[in-house]
PDB file of C-alpha atoms and ligand atoms in Angstrom:
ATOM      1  CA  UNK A   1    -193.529-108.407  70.695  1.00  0.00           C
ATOM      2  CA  UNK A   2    -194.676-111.767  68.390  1.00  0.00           C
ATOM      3  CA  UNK A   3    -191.861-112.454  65.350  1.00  0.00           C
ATOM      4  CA  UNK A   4    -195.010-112.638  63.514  1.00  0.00           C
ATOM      5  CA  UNK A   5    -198.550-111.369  63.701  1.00  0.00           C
ATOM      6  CA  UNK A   6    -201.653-112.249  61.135  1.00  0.00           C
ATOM      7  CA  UNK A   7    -204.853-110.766  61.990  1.00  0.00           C
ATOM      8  CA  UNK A   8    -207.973-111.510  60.074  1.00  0.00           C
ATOM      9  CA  UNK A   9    -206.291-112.835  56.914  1.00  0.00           C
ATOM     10  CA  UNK A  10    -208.333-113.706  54.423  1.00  0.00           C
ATOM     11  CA  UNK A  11    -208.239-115.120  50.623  1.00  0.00           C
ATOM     12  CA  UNK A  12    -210.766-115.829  48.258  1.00  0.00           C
ATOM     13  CA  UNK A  13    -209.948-117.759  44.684  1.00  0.00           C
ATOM     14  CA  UNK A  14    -213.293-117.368  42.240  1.00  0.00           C
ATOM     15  CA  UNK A  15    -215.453-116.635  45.256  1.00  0.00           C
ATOM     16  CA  UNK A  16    -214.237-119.640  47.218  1.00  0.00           C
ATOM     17  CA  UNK A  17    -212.758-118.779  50.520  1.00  0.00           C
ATOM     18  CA  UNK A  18    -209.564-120.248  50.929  1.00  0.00           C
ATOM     19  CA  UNK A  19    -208.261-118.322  53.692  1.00  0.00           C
ATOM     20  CA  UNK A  20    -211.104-116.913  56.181  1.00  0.00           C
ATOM     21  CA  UNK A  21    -210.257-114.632  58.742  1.00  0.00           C
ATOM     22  CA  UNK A  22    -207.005-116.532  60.165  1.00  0.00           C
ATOM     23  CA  UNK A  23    -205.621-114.615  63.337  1.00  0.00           C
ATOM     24  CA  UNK A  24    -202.200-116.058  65.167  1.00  0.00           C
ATOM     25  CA  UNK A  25    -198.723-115.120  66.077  1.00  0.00           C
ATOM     26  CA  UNK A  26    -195.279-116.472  66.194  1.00  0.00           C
ATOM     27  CA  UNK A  27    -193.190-115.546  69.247  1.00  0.00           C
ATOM     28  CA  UNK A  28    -189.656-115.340  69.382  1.00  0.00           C
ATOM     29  CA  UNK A  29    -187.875-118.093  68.693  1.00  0.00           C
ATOM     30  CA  UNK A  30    -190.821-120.541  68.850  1.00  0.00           C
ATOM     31  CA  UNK A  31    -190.934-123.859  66.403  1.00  0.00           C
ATOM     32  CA  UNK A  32    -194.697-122.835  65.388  1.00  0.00           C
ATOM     33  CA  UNK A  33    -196.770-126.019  63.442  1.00  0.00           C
ATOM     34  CA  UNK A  34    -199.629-125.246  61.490  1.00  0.00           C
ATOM     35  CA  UNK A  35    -201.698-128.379  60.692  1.00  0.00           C
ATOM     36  CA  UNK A  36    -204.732-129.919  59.034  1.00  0.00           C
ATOM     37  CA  UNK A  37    -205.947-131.416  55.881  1.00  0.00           C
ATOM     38  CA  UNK A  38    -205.194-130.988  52.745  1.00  0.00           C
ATOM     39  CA  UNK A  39    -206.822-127.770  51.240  1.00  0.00           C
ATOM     40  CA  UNK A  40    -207.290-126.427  54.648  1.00  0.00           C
ATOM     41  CA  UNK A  41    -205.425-122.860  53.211  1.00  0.00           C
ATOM     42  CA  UNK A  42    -201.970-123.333  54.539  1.00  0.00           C
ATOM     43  CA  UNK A  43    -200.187-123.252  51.655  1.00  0.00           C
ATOM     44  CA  UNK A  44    -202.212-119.937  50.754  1.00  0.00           C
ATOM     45  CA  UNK A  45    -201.502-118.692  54.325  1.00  0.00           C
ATOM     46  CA  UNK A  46    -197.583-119.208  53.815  1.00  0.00           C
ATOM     47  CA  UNK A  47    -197.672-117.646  50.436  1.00  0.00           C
ATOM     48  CA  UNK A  48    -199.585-114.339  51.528  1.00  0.00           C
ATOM     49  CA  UNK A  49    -197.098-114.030  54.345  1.00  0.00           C
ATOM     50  CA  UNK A  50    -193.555-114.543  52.569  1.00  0.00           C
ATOM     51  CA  UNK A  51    -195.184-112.261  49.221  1.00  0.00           C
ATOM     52  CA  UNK A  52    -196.172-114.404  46.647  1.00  0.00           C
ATOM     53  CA  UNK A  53    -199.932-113.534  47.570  1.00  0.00           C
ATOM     54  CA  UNK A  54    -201.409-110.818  47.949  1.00  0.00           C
ATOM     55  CA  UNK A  55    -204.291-110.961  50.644  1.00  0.00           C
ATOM     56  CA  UNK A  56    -207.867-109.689  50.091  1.00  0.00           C
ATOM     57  CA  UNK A  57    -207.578-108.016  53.135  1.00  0.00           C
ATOM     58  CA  UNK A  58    -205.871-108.563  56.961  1.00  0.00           C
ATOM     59  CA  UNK A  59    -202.871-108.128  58.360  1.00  0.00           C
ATOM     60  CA  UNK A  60    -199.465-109.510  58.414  1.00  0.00           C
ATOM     61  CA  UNK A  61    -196.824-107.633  61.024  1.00  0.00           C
ATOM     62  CA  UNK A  62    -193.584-109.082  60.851  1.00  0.00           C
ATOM     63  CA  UNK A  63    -191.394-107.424  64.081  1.00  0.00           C
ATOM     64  CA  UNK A  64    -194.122-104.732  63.973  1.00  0.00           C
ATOM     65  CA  UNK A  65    -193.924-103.658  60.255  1.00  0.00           C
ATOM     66  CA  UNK A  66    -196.580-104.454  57.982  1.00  0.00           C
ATOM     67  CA  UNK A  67    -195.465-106.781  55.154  1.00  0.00           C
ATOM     68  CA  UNK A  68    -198.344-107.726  53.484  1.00  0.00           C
ATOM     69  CA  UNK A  69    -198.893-106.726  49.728  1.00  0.00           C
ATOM     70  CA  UNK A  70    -194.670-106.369  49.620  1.00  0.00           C
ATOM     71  CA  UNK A  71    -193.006-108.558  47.135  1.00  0.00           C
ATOM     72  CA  UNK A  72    -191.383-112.029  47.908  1.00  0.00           C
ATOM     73  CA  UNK A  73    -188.028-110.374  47.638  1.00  0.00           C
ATOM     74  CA  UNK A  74    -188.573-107.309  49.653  1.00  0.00           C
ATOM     75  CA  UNK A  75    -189.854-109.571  52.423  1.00  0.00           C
ATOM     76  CA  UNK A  76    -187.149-111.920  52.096  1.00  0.00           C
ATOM     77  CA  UNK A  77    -184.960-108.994  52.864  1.00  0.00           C
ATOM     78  CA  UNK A  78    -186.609-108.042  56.274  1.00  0.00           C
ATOM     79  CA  UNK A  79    -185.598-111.345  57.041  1.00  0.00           C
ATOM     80  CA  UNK A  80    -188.190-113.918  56.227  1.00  0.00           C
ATOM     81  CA  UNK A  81    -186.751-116.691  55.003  1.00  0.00           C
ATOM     82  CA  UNK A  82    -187.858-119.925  53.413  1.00  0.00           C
ATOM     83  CA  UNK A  83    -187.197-123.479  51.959  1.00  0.00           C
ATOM     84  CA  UNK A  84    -187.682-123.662  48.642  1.00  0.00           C
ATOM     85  CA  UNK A  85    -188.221-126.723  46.847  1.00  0.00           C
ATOM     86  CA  UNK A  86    -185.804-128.960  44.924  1.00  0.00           C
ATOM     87  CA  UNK A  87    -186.662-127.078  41.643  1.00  0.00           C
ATOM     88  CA  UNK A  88    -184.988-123.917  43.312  1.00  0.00           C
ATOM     89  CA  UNK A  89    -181.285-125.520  43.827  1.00  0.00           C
ATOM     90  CA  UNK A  90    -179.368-125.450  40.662  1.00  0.00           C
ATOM     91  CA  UNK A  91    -178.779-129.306  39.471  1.00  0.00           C
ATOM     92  CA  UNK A  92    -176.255-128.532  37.405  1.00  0.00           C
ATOM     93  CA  UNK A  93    -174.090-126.287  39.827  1.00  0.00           C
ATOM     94  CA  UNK A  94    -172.550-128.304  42.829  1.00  0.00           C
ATOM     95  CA  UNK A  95    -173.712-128.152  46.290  1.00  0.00           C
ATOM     96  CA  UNK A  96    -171.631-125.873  47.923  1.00  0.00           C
ATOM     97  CA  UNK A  97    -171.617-123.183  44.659  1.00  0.00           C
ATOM     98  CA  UNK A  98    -175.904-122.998  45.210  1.00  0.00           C
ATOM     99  CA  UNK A  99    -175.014-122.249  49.072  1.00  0.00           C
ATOM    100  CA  UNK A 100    -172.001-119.789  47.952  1.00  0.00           C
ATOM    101  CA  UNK A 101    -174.641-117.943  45.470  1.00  0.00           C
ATOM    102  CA  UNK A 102    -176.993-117.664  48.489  1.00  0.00           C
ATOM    103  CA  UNK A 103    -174.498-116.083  50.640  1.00  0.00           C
ATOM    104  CA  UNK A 104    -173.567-114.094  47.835  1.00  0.00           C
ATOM    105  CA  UNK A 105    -177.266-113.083  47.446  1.00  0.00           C
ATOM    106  CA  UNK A 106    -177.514-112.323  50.552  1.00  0.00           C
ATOM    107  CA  UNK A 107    -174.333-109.696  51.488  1.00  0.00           C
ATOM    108  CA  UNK A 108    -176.059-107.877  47.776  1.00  0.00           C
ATOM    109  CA  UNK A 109    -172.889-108.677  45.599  1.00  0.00           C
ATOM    110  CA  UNK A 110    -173.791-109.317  42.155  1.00  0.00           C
ATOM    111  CA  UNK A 111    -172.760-112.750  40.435  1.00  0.00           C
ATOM    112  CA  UNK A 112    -171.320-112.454  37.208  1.00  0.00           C
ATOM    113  CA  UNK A 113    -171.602-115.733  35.928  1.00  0.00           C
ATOM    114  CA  UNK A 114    -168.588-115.395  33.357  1.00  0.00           C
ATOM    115  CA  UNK A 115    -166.243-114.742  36.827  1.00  0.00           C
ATOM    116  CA  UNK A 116    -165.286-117.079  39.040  1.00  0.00           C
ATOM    117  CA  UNK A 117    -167.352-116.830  42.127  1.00  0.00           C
ATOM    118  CA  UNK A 118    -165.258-120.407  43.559  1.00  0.00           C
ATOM    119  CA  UNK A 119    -163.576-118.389  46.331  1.00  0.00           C
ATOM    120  CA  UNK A 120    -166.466-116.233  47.505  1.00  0.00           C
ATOM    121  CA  UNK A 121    -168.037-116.958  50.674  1.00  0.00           C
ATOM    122  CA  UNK A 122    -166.101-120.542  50.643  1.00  0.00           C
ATOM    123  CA  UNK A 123    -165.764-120.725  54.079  1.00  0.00           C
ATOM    124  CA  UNK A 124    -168.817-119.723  55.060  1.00  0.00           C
ATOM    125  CA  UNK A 125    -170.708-122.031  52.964  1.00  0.00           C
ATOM    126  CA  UNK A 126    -168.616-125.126  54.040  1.00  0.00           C
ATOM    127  CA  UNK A 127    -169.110-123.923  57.521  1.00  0.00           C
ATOM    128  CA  UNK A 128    -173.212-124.263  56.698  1.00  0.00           C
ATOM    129  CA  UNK A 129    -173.057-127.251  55.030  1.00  0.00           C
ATOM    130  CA  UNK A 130    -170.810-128.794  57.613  1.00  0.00           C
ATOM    131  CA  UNK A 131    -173.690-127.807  60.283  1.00  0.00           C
ATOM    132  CA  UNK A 132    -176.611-129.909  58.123  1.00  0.00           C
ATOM    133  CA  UNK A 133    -174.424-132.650  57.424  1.00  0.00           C
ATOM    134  CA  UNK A 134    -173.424-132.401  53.905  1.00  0.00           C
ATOM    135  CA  UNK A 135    -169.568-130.847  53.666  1.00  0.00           C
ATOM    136  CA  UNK A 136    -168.401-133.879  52.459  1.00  0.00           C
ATOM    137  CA  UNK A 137    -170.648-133.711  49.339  1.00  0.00           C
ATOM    138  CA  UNK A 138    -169.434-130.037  48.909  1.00  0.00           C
ATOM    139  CA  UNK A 139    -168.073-130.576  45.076  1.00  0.00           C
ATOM    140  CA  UNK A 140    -170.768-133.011  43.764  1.00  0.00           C
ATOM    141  CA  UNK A 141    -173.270-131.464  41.770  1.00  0.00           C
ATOM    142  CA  UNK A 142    -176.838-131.098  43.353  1.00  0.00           C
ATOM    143  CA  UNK A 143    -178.777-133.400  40.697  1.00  0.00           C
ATOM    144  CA  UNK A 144    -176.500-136.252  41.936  1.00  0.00           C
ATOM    145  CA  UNK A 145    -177.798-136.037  45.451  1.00  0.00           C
ATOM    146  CA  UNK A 146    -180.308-138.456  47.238  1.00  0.00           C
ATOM    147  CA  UNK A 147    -183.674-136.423  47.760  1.00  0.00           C
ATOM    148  CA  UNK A 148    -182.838-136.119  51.845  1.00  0.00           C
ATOM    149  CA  UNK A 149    -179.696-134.777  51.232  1.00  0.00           C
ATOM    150  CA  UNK A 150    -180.985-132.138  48.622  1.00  0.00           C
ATOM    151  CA  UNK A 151    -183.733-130.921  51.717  1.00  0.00           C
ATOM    152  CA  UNK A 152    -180.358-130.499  53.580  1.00  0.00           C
ATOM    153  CA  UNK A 153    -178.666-128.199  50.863  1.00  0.00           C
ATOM    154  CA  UNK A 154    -181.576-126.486  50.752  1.00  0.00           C
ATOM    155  CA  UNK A 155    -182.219-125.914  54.304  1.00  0.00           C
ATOM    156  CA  UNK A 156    -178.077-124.672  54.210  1.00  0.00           C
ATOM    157  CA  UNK A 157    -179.631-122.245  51.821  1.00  0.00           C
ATOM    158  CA  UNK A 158    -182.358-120.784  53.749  1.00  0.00           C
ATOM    159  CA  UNK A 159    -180.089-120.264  56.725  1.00  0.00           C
ATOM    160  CA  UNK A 160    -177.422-118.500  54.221  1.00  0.00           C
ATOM    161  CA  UNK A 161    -179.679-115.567  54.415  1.00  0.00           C
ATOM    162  CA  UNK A 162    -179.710-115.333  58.411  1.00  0.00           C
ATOM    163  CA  UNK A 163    -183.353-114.981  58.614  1.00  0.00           C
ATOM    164  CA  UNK A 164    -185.324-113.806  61.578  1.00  0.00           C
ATOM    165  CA  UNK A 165    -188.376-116.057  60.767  1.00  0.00           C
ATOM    166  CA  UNK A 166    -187.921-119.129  58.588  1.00  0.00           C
ATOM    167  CA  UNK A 167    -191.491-120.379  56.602  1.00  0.00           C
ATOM    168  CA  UNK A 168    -191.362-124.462  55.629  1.00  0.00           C
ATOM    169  CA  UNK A 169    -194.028-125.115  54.218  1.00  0.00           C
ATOM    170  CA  UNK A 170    -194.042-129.381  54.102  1.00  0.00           C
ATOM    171  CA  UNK A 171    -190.623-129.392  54.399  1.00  0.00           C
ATOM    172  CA  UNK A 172    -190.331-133.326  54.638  1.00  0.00           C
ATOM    173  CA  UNK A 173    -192.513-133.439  51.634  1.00  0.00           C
ATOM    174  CA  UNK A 174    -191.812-137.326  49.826  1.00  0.00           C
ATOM    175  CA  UNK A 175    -189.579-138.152  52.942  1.00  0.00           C
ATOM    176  CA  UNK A 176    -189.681-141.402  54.954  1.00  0.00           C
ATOM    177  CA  UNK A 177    -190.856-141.258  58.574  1.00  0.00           C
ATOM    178  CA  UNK A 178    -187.102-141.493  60.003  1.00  0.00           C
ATOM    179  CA  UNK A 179    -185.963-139.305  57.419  1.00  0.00           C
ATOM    180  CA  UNK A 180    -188.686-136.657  58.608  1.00  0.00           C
ATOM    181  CA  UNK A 181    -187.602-137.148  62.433  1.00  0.00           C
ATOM    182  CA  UNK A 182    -183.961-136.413  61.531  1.00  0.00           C
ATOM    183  CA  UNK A 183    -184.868-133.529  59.144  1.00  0.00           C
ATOM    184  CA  UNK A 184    -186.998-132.029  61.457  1.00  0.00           C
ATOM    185  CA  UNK A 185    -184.352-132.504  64.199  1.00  0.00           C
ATOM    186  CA  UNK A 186    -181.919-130.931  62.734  1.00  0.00           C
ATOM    187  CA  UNK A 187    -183.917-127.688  61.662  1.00  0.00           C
ATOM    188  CA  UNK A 188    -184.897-127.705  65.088  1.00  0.00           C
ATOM    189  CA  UNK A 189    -181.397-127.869  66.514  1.00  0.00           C
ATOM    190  CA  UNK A 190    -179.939-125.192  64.240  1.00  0.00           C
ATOM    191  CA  UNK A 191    -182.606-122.383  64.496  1.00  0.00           C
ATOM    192  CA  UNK A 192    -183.140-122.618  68.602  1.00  0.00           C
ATOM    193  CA  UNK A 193    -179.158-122.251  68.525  1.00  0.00           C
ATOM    194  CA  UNK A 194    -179.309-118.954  66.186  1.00  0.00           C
ATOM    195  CA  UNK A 195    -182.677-118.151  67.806  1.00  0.00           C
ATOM    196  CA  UNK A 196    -184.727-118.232  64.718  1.00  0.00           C
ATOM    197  CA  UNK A 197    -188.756-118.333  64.464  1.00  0.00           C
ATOM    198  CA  UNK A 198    -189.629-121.128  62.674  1.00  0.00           C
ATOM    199  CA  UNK A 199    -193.671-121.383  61.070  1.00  0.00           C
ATOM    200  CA  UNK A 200    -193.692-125.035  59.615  1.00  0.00           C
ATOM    201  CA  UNK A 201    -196.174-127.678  58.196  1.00  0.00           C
ATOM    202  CA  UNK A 202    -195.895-131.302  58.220  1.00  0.00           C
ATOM    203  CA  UNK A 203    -198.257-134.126  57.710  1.00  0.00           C
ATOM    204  CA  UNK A 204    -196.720-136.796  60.111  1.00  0.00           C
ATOM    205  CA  UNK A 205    -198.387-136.230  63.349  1.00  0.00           C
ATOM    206  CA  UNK A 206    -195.510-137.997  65.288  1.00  0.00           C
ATOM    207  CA  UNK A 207    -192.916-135.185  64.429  1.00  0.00           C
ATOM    208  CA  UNK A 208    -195.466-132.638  65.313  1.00  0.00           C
ATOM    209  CA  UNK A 209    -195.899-133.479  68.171  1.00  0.00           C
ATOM    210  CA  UNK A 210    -192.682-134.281  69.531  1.00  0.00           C
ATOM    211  CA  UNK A 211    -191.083-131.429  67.643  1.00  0.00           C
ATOM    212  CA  UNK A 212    -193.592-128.424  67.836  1.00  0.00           C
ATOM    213  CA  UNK A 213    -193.382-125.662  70.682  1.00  0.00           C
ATOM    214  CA  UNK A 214    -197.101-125.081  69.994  1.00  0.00           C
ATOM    215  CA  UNK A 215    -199.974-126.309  67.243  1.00  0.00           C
ATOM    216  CA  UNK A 216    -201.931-123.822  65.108  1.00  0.00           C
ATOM    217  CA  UNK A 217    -205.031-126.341  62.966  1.00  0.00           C
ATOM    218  CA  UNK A 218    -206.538-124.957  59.883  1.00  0.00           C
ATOM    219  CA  UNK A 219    -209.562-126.672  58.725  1.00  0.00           C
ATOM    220  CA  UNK A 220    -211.874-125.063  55.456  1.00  0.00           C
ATOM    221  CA  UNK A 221    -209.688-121.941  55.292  1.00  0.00           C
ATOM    222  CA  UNK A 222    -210.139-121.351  59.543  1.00  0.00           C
ATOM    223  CA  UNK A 223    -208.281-121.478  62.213  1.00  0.00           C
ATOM    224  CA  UNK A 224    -209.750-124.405  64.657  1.00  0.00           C
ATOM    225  CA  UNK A 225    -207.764-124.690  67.686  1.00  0.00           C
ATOM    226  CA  UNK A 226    -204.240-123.214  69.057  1.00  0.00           C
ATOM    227  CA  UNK A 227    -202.003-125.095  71.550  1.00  0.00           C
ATOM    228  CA  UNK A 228    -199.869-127.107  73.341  1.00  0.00           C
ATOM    229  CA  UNK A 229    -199.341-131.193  71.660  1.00  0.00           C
ATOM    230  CA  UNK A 230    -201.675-132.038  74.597  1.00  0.00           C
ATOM    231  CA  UNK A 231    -204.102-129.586  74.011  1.00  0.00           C
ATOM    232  CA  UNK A 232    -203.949-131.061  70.116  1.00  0.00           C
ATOM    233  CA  UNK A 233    -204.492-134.465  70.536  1.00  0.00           C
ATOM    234  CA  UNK A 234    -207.268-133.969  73.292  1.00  0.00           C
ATOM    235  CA  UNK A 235    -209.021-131.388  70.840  1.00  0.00           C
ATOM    236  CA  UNK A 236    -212.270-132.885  69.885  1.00  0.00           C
ATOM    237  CA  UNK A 237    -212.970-130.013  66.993  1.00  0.00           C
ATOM    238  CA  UNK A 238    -209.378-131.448  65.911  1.00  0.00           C
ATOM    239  CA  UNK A 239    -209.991-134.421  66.157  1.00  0.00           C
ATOM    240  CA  UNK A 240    -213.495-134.561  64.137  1.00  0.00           C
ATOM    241  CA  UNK A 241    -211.768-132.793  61.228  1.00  0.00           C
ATOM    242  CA  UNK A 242    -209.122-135.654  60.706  1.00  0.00           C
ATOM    243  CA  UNK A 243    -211.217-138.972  61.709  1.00  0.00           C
ATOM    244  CA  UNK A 244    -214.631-137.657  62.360  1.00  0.00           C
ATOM    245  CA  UNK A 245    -215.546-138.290  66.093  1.00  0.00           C
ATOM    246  CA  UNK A 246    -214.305-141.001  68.605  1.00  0.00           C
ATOM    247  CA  UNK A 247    -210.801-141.794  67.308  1.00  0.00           C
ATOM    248  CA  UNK A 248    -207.612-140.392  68.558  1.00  0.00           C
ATOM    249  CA  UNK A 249    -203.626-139.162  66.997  1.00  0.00           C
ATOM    250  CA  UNK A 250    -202.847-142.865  67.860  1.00  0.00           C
ATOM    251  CA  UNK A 251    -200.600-144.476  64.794  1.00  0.00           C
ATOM    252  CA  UNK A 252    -201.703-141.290  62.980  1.00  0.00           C
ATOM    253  CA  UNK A 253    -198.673-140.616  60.609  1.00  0.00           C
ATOM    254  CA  UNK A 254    -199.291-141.224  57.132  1.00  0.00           C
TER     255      UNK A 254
HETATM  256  P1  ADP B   1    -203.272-126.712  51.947  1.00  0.00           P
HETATM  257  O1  ADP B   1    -201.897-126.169  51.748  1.00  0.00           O
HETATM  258  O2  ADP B   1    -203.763-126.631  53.348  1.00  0.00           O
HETATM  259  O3  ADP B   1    -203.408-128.102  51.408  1.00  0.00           O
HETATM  260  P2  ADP B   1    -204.034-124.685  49.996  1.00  0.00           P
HETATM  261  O4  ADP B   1    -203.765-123.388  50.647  1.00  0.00           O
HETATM  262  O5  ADP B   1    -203.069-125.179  48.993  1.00  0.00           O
HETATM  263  O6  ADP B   1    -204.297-125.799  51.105  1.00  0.00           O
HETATM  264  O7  ADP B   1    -205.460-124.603  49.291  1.00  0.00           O
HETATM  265  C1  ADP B   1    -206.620-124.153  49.953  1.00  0.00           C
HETATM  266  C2  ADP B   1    -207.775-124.144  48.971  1.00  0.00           C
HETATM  267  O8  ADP B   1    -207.592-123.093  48.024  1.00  0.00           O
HETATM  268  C3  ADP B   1    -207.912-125.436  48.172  1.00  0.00           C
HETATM  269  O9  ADP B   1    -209.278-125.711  47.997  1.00  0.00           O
HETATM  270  C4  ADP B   1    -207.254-125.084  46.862  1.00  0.00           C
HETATM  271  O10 ADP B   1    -207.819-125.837  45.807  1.00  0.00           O
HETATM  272  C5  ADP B   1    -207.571-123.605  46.708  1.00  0.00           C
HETATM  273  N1  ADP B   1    -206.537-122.888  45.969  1.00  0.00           N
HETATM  274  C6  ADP B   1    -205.256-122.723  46.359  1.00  0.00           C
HETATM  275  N2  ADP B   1    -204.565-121.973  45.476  1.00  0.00           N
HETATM  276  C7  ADP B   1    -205.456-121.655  44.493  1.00  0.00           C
HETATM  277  C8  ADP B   1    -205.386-120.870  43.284  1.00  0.00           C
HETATM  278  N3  ADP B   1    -204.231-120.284  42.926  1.00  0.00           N
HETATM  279  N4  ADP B   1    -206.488-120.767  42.527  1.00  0.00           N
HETATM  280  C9  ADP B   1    -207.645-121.337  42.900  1.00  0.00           C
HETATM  281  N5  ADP B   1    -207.794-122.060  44.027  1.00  0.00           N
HETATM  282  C10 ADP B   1    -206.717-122.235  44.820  1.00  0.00           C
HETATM  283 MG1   MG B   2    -200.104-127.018  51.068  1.00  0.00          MG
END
């Protein structure tokens, strides 16, 4: 059975159809990309499937169970996961206290911010943040982190809630192209050792296709081709939707 399976999912914003009848699944512990241009509907397709959209109508089966129309948190729960973006860490609070509040989160305790939560989960959350690299910046507080090492924290975060299928949706956003490689290494390290489904996008075609298991393209709200890197880059629908006709991937990273 697929981690993941949308059938027919489709969203419309003031009778424009930003999402049109988008069909594909996630198997088990497959690093999923879904590509293609800006305002192709991936952001729309991420956000109906982890509950902050609802869909006009479709399907979204997450290990069998229909999850769409649930809120973000009751999905979350089932065990979708996802990065959130820098606004979502707390600058003020230091790095390991945000991953220590996500654990906390996560077992359902309640934080009571006038009690010291320093002890809780202490271990745990060094253990995560030794794992992306940042246990050494465990006491500094988040706003006086480099913007790499905040995508870190915050990938630390998203694994703090053991999920079963983890959504990035441009998770190397504003990152440099070695930066992206070593982000996107790393994610891909950590979830094929826990096993975790991973459903990512990312602009640079280089990490795509040395990272991806397998290639989903959106293009105008639809899903345009499905498959292997090599089945990508030899895609001529694909490849007329990013440089019109007669060009290739070649030195295609932005
Ligand atoms: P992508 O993530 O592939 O760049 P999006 O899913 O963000 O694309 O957007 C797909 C299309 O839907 C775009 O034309 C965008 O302008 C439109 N759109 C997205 N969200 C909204 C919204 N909340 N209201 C109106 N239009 C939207
Ligand atoms: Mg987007």
């Amino acid at each position: 059975m697929s981690v993941l399976a949308v059938r027919s999912l489709c969203k419309t914003f003031d009778g424009f159809r930003a999402v049109n009848d988008v069909s594909f699944a996630v198997a088990r512990g497959e690093f999923l990309a879904m590509i293609g241009p800006n305002g192709a509907g991936k952001s729309t397709c991420f956000n109906m499937i982890n509950g902050q959209l609802a869909p006009d109508s479709g399907a979204i089966l997450f290990e069998g169970q229909e999850i769409s129309g649930l809120e973000a948190r009751a999905v979350w729960r089932l065990g979708v996961g996802r990065t959130f973006q820098i606004a979502a860490t707390f600058a003020s609070m230091t790095v390991i206290e945000n991953v220590q509040m996500a654990l906390i989160s996560h077992a359902g305790e309640i934080y009571w911010p006038w009690r010291p939560a320093r002890s809780l989960h202490r271990e745990r959350a060094l253990c995560l943040l030794e794992q992306v690299g940042m246990h050494e910046a465990a006491d500094r507080p988040c706003r006086e982190l480099a913007y790499g090492d905040v995508k870190r924290v915050e990938f630390a975060i998203a694994l703090a809630s053991e999920p079963r299928l983890l959504l990035m949706d441009e998770p190397t956003a504003g990152m440099g192209p070695g930066e992206r490689n070593e982000l996107i290494a790393l994610v891909k390290k950590l979830v094929v050792e826990r096993g975790i489904s991973v459903l990512f996008t990312e602009h640079s075609m280089d990490v795509v296709f040395a990272f991806a298991d397998r290639i989903i393209v959106l293009a105008r709200g639809q899903l345009i081709a499905d498959g292997t890197a090599a089945d990508i880059r030899d895609n001529e629908r694909v490849r007329d939707v990013y440089f019109g006709s007669g060009k290739t991937f070649a030195g295609a990273a932005p």
